[in-house]
Amino acid sequence: MDKLPREFYNRDTLTVAQGLLGQRLVRVYQGQPLICRITETEAYIGRRDRACHAYQYKRTPRTQTLFARPGTAYIYMIYGMYHCLNLVTEPEGEPAAVLIRGLEPIDALEQMARLRYGLTLQELTTAAVKKGMLGPGKLCKALSLDKSFNGVDLLGDTLYVLPGTQDGPIHSGPRIGIDYAGEDAQLPWRFWL
DNA sequence: CTTCAGATGCTCT
DNA sequence: GAGCATCTGAAGA
């Protein structure tokens, strides 16, 4: 199965955020593919969004990656101990990205349970693993992603997205955890299945 | 069921 | 030095 092409990411961020729902995110960990279905995303658009790190094209060492070409991973650390995975969108030079907020494990549950909780699947219920995959911090831990993956090309071999199926309606609502952004916090830029 | 503090480190002022 | 795109476990209702 072919990876989503760079052109997929080279579009309006809101379009990409919705288009990513139902697609399959693959993270190759020690040669083993960890496969998840994307169930929740948020859009961050630098030129007009106060919640975006690169608001009004603010360029700092951290936000460099947001200006990269579409189809690049943007991973940063938050609250000292968690990482958030974003996929860079729009033409190079436009700082914008989609935050991956929710995943549903499809394959390699065993490995993800170990990475996430340090336990084997037998010591967990499947329901607990699935529940544990909600939230950008948890999902990065389950996939063993950290800031060393910042700037990784999504058309490479360790982290990429395969086509999936989009069944059921797409819901939208305000984003989470960005109260500091004033009116922009109300924008319905969070999408889920 | 709910709220709440604490962990922890990087980034920008 | 402040604050952050978070999560967990413990304690209270």
Coordinates of C-alpha atoms (C1' of nucleotides) in Angstrom, one line a residue:
Chain A
M1 CA 0.0 0.0 0.0
D2 CA 1.3 3.4 -0.9
K3 CA 2.0 6.2 1.5
L4 CA 0.0 9.4 1.3
P5 CA 1.8 11.6 -1.2
R6 CA 3.3 14.9 -0.3
E7 CA 0.6 16.6 -2.3
F8 CA -1.9 15.3 0.3
Y9 CA -0.3 17.6 2.9
N10 CA 0.2 20.5 0.5
R11 CA -3.3 21.8 1.0
D12 CA -5.4 23.9 3.2
T13 CA -4.8 22.8 6.8
L14 CA -8.5 22.4 7.7
T15 CA -8.9 20.2 4.7
V16 CA -5.9 18.0 5.7
A17 CA -7.0 17.8 9.3
Q18 CA -10.3 16.3 8.2
G19 CA -8.7 14.2 5.5
L20 CA -6.4 12.5 8.0
L21 CA -9.3 11.1 10.0
G22 CA -9.5 7.4 9.3
Q23 CA -6.1 7.1 7.7
R24 CA -3.6 4.8 9.1
L25 CA -0.5 6.1 10.9
V26 CA 2.5 3.8 10.9
R27 CA 5.5 4.1 13.1
V28 CA 8.2 1.5 12.5
Y29 CA 9.8 0.6 15.8
Q30 CA 12.8 -1.7 15.8
G31 CA 11.7 -3.0 12.5
Q32 CA 8.1 -3.7 13.6
P33 CA 5.3 -1.5 12.2
L34 CA 3.0 -0.1 14.9
I35 CA -0.3 0.7 13.1
C36 CA -3.0 3.0 14.3
R37 CA -6.1 4.6 12.9
I38 CA -6.3 8.4 13.3
T39 CA -9.5 9.3 15.1
E40 CA -8.9 12.9 16.3
T41 CA -7.0 15.9 14.9
E42 CA -6.6 19.6 15.4
A43 CA -5.6 22.3 13.0
Y44 CA -3.0 25.0 13.8
I45 CA -2.5 27.7 11.2
G46 CA 0.4 30.2 11.9
R47 CA -0.6 33.1 9.8
R48 CA -3.9 33.7 11.6
D49 CA -4.1 31.5 14.7
R50 CA -3.0 32.7 18.1
A51 CA -2.9 29.2 19.4
C52 CA -0.2 28.3 16.9
H53 CA 3.4 28.4 18.1
A54 CA 4.3 30.2 14.8
Y55 CA 1.5 32.8 15.1
Q56 CA 2.1 35.6 12.6
Y57 CA 5.1 33.8 11.2
K58 CA 6.9 33.9 14.5
R59 CA 10.2 32.1 13.8
T60 CA 12.2 30.6 16.7
P61 CA 14.5 27.6 17.0
R62 CA 11.4 25.6 18.0
T63 CA 9.0 26.7 15.3
Q64 CA 11.5 26.2 12.5
T65 CA 10.0 22.9 11.6
L66 CA 6.5 24.4 11.1
F67 CA 8.0 26.3 8.1
A68 CA 9.3 23.1 6.5
R69 CA 7.8 21.5 3.4
P70 CA 4.5 19.7 3.8
G71 CA 4.7 16.1 4.9
T72 CA 7.2 16.7 7.7
A73 CA 6.7 15.7 11.3
Y74 CA 6.7 18.4 14.0
I75 CA 7.3 17.0 17.5
Y76 CA 7.8 19.1 20.5
M77 CA 7.8 18.6 24.3
I78 CA 5.1 20.0 26.5
Y79 CA 4.8 20.2 30.3
G80 CA 8.2 18.8 30.7
M81 CA 7.3 15.2 30.1
Y82 CA 5.0 14.7 27.1
H83 CA 5.4 15.0 23.4
C84 CA 2.9 16.0 20.8
L85 CA 3.0 14.8 17.2
N86 CA 2.0 17.2 14.4
L87 CA 2.1 16.8 10.6
V88 CA 3.2 19.9 8.7
T89 CA 0.8 21.1 6.0
E90 CA 0.6 23.8 3.3
P91 CA 3.4 25.0 1.0
E92 CA 6.9 25.3 2.4
G93 CA 7.2 28.7 4.2
E94 CA 3.6 28.6 5.5
P95 CA 3.8 27.6 9.2
A96 CA 0.8 25.3 9.7
A97 CA 0.3 21.8 11.0
V98 CA -2.3 19.2 12.2
L99 CA -2.0 17.9 15.7
I100 CA -2.7 14.2 16.1
R101 CA -4.8 14.1 19.1
G102 CA -6.4 10.6 19.1
L103 CA -5.4 7.2 17.7
E104 CA -7.0 3.7 17.8
P105 CA -4.5 0.8 17.7
I106 CA -5.0 -1.6 14.8
D107 CA -1.9 -3.8 14.9
A108 CA 1.0 -4.5 17.3
L109 CA -1.1 -3.8 20.4
E110 CA 1.3 -5.9 22.4
Q111 CA 4.3 -3.7 21.6
M112 CA 2.3 -0.5 22.2
A113 CA 1.1 -1.7 25.6
R114 CA 4.7 -2.4 26.6
L115 CA 5.9 1.0 25.5
R116 CA 3.0 2.8 27.0
Y117 CA 2.6 1.1 30.4
G118 CA 5.6 -1.2 30.6
L119 CA 3.2 -4.1 30.8
T120 CA 2.3 -6.9 28.4
L121 CA -1.1 -7.1 26.9
Q122 CA -2.0 -10.1 29.1
E123 CA -1.6 -7.8 32.1
L124 CA -4.0 -5.3 30.5
T125 CA -7.4 -5.4 29.0
T126 CA -7.6 -4.5 25.4
A127 CA -10.2 -1.9 26.4
A128 CA -7.6 -0.2 28.7
V129 CA -5.1 0.0 25.9
K130 CA -7.6 1.6 23.6
K131 CA -8.7 4.0 26.2
G132 CA -5.1 4.8 26.9
M133 CA -4.5 5.9 23.3
L134 CA -6.6 9.1 23.6
G135 CA -4.6 12.3 24.0
P136 CA -1.5 13.5 22.2
G137 CA 0.8 12.8 25.1
K138 CA -0.2 9.2 25.6
L139 CA -0.1 8.4 22.0
C140 CA 3.4 9.6 21.6
K141 CA 4.5 7.4 24.4
A142 CA 2.8 4.4 23.0
L143 CA 4.5 4.9 19.7
S144 CA 7.9 5.8 21.3
L145 CA 8.0 9.2 19.6
D146 CA 10.2 11.9 21.1
K147 CA 11.7 15.2 19.9
S148 CA 14.4 13.4 18.0
F149 CA 11.7 12.7 15.5
N150 CA 11.2 16.5 15.0
G151 CA 11.7 17.2 11.3
V152 CA 11.4 13.6 10.1
D153 CA 10.0 13.2 6.5
L154 CA 6.6 11.5 6.5
L155 CA 7.6 9.9 3.1
G156 CA 10.5 8.1 4.8
D157 CA 10.7 4.7 6.3
T158 CA 10.1 5.1 10.1
L159 CA 7.0 7.3 10.2
Y160 CA 4.3 7.6 7.6
V161 CA 0.6 7.5 6.8
L162 CA -1.2 4.9 4.7
P163 CA -4.7 5.4 3.2
G164 CA -7.6 4.1 5.3
T165 CA -11.3 4.3 5.3
Q166 CA -13.4 7.1 6.5
D167 CA -16.7 5.7 7.7
G168 CA -19.2 7.6 9.8
P169 CA -19.6 11.3 10.2
I170 CA -16.9 13.8 11.0
H171 CA -17.6 15.9 14.1
S172 CA -16.0 19.3 14.9
G173 CA -15.7 21.5 17.9
P174 CA -13.3 23.9 19.7
R175 CA -9.7 22.8 20.4
I176 CA -8.5 21.7 23.8
G177 CA -6.0 23.3 26.3
I178 CA -5.5 26.6 24.5
D179 CA -7.5 29.0 26.6
Y180 CA -4.7 31.5 26.4
A181 CA -5.5 32.1 22.7
G182 CA -8.4 34.3 23.4
E183 CA -11.1 34.3 20.7
D184 CA -9.1 31.9 18.6
A185 CA -9.7 29.3 21.3
Q186 CA -13.3 29.1 20.1
L187 CA -12.6 28.2 16.5
P188 CA -14.0 24.7 15.7
W189 CA -10.7 23.4 14.5
R190 CA -10.8 20.0 16.3
F191 CA -12.1 17.1 14.3
W192 CA -13.0 13.5 15.3
L193 CA -14.8 10.5 14.1
Chain B
dC1 C1' -18.5 10.1 39.9
dT2 C1' -15.6 14.7 40.6
dT3 C1' -11.6 17.8 41.5
dC4 C1' -6.7 18.7 42.3
dA5 C1' -1.7 18.8 42.8
dG6 C1' 2.5 17.3 41.2
dA7 C1' 5.8 15.8 38.0
dT8 C1' 9.3 17.9 34.8
dG9 C1' 12.0 20.4 31.0
dC10 C1' 12.2 23.3 27.3
dT11 C1' 11.2 27.8 25.2
dC12 C1' 10.7 32.6 25.1
dT13 C1' 10.7 37.2 27.8
Chain C
dG1 C1' 11.3 33.2 35.7
dA2 C1' 6.8 32.0 33.9
dG3 C1' 4.1 29.2 31.5
dC4 C1' 3.0 25.5 28.5
dA5 C1' -1.5 22.0 22.3
dT6 C1' -0.7 16.8 29.3
dC7 C1' -1.5 12.8 32.3
dT8 C1' -1.8 10.3 36.5
dG9 C1' -3.0 8.9 41.1
dA10 C1' -5.0 10.1 45.3
dA11 C1' -8.5 12.1 47.8
dG12 C1' -13.3 13.9 48.4
dA13 C1' -18.4 14.0 47.4

